[in-house]
Short mmCIF file of C-alpha atoms in Angstrom, two decimals:
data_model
loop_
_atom_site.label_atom_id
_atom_site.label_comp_id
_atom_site.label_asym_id
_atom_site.label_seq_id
_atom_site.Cartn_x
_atom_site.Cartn_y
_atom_site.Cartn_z
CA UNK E 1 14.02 56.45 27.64
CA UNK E 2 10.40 55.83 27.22
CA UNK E 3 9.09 52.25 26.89
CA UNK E 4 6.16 50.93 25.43
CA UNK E 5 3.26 52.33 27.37
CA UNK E 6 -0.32 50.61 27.04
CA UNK E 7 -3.67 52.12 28.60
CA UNK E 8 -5.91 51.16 30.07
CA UNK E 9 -4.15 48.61 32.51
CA UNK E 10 -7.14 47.22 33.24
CA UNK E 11 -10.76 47.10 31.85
CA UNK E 12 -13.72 45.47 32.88
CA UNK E 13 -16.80 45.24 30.40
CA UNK E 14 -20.02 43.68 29.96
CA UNK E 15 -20.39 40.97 27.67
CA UNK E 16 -21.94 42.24 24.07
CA UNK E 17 -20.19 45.68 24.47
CA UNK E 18 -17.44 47.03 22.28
CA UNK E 19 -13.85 47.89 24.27
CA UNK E 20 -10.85 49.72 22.34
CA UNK E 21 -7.37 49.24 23.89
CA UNK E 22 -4.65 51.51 23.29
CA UNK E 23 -0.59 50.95 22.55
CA UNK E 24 2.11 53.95 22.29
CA UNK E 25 5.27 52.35 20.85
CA UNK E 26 8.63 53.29 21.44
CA UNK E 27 9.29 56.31 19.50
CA UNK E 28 11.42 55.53 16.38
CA UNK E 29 10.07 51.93 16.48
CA UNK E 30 8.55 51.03 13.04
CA UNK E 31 7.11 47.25 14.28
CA UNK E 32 4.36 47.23 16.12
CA UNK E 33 2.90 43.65 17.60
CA UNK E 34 -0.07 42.88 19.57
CA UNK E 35 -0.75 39.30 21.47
CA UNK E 36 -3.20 37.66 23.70
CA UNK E 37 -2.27 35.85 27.07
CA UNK E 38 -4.65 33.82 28.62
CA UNK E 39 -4.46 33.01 32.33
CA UNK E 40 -1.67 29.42 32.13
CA UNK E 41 -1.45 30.11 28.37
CA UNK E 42 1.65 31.49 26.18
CA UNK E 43 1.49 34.47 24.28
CA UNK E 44 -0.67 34.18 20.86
CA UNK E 45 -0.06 36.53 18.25
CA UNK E 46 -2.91 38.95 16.98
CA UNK E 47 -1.55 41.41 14.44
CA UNK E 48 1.77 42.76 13.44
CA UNK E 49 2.17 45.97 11.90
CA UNK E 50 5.40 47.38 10.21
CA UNK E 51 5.67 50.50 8.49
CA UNK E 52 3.49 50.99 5.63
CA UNK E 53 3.32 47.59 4.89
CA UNK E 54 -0.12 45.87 4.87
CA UNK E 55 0.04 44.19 8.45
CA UNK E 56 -0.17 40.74 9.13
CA UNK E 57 -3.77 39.88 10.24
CA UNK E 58 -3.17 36.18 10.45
CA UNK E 59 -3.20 35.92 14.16
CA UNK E 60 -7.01 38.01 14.65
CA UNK E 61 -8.96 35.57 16.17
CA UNK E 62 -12.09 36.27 14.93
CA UNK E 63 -13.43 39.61 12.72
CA UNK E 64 -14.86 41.26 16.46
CA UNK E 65 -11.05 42.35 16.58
CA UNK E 66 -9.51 44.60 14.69
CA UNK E 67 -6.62 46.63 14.69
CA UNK E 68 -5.33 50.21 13.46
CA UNK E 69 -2.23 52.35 13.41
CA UNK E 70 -1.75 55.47 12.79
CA UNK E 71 1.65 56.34 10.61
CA UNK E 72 4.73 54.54 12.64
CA UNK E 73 2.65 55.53 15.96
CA UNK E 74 -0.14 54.73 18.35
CA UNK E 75 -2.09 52.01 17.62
CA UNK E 76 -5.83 50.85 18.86
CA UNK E 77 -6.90 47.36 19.29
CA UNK E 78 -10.97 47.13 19.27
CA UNK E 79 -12.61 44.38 20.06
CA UNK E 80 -16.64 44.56 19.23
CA UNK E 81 -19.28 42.55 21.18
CA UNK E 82 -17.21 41.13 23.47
CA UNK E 83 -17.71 37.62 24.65
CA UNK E 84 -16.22 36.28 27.91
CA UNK E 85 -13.75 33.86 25.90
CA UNK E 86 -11.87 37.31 25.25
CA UNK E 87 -10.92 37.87 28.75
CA UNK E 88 -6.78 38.22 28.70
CA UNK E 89 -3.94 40.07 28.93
CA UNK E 90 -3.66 42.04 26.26
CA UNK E 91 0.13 42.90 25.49
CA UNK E 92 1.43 45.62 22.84
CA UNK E 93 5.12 45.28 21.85
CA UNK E 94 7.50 46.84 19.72
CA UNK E 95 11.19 46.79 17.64
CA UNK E 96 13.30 48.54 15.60
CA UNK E 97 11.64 46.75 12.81
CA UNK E 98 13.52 45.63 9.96
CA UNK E 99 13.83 42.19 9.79
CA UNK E 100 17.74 41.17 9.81
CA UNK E 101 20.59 43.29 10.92
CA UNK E 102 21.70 45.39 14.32
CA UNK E 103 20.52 49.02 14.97
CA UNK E 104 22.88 51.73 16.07
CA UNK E 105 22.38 50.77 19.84
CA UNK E 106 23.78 47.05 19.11
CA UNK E 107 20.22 45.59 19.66
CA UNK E 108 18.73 43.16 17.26
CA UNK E 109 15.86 44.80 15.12
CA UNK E 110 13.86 42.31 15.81
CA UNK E 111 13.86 42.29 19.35
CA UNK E 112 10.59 43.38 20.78
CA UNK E 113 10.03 45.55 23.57
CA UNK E 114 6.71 44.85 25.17
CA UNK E 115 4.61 46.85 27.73
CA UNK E 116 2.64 46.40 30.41
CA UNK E 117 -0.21 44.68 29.11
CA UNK E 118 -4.24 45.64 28.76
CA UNK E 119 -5.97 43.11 31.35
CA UNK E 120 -9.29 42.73 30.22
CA UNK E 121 -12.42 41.29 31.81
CA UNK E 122 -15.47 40.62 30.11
CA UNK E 123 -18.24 39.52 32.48
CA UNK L 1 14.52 38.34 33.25
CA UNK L 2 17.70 36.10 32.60
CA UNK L 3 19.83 36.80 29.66
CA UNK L 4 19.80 33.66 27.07
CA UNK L 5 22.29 32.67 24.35
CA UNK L 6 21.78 31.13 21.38
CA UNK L 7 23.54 30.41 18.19
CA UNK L 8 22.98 32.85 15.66
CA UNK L 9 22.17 30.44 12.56
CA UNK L 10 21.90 26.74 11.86
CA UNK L 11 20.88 24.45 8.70
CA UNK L 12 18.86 21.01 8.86
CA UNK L 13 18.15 18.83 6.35
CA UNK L 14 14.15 18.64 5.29
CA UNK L 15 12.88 15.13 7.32
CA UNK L 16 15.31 15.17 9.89
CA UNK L 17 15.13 16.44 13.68
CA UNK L 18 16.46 20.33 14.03
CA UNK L 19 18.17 20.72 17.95
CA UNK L 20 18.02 24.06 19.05
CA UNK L 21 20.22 24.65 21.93
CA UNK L 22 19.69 27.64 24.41
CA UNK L 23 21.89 28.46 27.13
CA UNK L 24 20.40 30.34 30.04
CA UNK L 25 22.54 29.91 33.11
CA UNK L 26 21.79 32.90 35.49
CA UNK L 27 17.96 31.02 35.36
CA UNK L 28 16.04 31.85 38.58
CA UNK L 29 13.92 28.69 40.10
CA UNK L 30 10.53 30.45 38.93
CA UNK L 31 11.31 31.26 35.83
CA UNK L 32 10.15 29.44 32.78
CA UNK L 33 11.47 28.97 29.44
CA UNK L 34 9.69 29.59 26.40
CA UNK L 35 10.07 29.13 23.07
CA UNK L 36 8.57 31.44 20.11
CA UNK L 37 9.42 31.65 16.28
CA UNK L 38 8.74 34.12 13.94
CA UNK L 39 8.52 33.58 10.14
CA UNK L 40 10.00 35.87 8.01
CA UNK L 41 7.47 38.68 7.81
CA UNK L 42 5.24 37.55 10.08
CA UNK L 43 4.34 37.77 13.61
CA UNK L 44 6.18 35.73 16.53
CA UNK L 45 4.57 32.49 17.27
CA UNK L 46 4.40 30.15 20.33
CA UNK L 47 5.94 26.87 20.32
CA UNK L 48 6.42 25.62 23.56
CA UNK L 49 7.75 26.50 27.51
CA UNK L 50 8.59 25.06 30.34
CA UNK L 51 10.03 25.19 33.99
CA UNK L 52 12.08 22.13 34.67
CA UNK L 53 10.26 18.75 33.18
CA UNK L 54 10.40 17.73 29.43
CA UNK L 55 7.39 19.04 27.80
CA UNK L 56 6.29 18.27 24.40
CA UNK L 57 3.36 18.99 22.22
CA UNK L 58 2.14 19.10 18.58
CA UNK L 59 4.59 21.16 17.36
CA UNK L 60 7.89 20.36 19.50
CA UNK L 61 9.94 18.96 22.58
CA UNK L 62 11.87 20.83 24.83
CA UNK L 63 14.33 19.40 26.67
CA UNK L 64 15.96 21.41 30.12
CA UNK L 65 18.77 19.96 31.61
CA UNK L 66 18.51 19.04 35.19
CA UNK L 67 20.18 22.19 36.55
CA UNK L 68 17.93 24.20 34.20
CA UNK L 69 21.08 26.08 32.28
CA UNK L 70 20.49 24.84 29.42
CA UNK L 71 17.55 23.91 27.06
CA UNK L 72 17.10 22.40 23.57
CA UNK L 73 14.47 22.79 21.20
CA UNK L 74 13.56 19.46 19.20
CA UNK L 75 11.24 19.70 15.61
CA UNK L 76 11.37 15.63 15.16
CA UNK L 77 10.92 16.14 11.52
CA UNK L 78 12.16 19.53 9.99
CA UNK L 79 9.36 20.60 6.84
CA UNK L 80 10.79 23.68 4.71
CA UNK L 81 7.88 25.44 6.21
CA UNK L 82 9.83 25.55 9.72
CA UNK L 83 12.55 27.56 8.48
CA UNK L 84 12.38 30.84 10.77
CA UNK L 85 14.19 32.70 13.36
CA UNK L 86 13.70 31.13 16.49
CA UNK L 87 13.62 32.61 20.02
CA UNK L 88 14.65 31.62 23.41
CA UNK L 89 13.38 33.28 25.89
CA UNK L 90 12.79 32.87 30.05
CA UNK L 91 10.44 34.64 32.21
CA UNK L 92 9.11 34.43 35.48
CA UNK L 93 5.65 32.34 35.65
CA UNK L 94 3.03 31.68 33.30
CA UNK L 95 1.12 34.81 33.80
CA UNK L 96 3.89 37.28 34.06
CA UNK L 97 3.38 39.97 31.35
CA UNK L 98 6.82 41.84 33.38
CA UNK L 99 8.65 43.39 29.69
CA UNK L 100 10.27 40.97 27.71
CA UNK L 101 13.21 41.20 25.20
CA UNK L 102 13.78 39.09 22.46
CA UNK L 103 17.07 38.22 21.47
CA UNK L 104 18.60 38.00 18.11
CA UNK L 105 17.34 34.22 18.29
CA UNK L 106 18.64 31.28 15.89
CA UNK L 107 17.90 31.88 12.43
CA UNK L 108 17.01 27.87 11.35
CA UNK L 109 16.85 27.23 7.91
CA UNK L 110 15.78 23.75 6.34
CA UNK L 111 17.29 22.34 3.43
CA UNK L 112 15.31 20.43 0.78
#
């Protein structure tokens, strides 16, 4: 089936403008994640929605990022006033959701499906 | 990516070292291992990775075994506030974002 789709793949901006990245989860998926990879780096956690819980902010870097979703589907990562510290790879992922226990397909719920990444460039 | 194995739960004493062990044996020569653990209703987080050489930093160790099957994960000294699930995971390079599944991990908890 569908994976996790992410758009655009790329984006180049100018430094001090605002860019909004865009994540469609897989359908039926109520956890929603988004990271940061920087060129040699690991992946650093941003956000982490699930379900109608309040989502986990923790990982936001600064407040020029901010995320939304919209019930259990897409979700939009804006970044305002961007600064050339923020260029990365921008990576959406997604899983079943609930914490413990297996899903009807045998997978983990907590195993995260991720797409292919937002590369951003701010110049 | 290769597949990687990992035992589903383990217990450590608070103060003492926690060993994660990590089997990936069908490991291709570029890809790395990394490390991530997510706290119980919170987002994954990085620990650590590496391709064939010990690596440590702030937070951990990781140790691969020469032929790169197998890895271990080393907290010298376990606080309550490492108790988490803990994920293996290998992937090809450092800036491969190819799609990535993580396992059911090891679920670590520390004991006062």
């Amino acid at each position: 089936g569908a994976g996790v789709s992410q758009s655009p793949s790329n984006k180049v901006t100018e430094k001090g403008k605002d860019v909004e990245l865009r994540c469609d989860p897989i359908s039926g998926h109520t956890a929603l994640y988004w990271y940061r990879q920087r060129l040699g780096q690991g992946l650093e956690f941003l956000i982490y929605f699930q379900g109608n819980s309040a989502p986990d902010k923790s990982g936001l870097p600064s407040d020029r990022f901010s995320a939304e979703r919209t019930g259990e589907s897409v979700s939009t990562l804006t970044i305002q006033r961007t600064q050339q510290e923020d260029s990365a790879v921008y990576l959406c992922a997604s899983s079943l959701g609930t914490y413990w226990g297996l899903g009807t397909s045998g997978h983990s719920y907590n195993e995260q499906f991720f797409g292919p990444g937002t590369r951003l460039t701010v110049l | 990516d290769a597949k990687t194995t990992q035992p589903p739960s383990m217990d450590c004493a608070e103060g003492r070292a926690a060993n994660l062990p990590c089997n990936h044996s069908t490991i291709s020569g570029n890809e790395y291992v990394y490390w991530y653990r997510q706290i119980h209703s919170q987002g994954p987080q990085y620990i650590i990775h590496g391709l064939k050489n010990n690596e440590t930093n702030e937070m951990a160790s990781l140790i691969i075994t020469e032929d790169r099957k197998s890895s271990t994960l080393i907290l010298p000294h376990a606080t309550l506030r490492d108790t988490a699930v803990y994920y293996c995971i290998v992937r090809v390079g450092e800036t491969s974002y190819d799609k990535v599944i993580f396992g059911p991990g090891t679920s670590l908890s520390v004991i006062p």
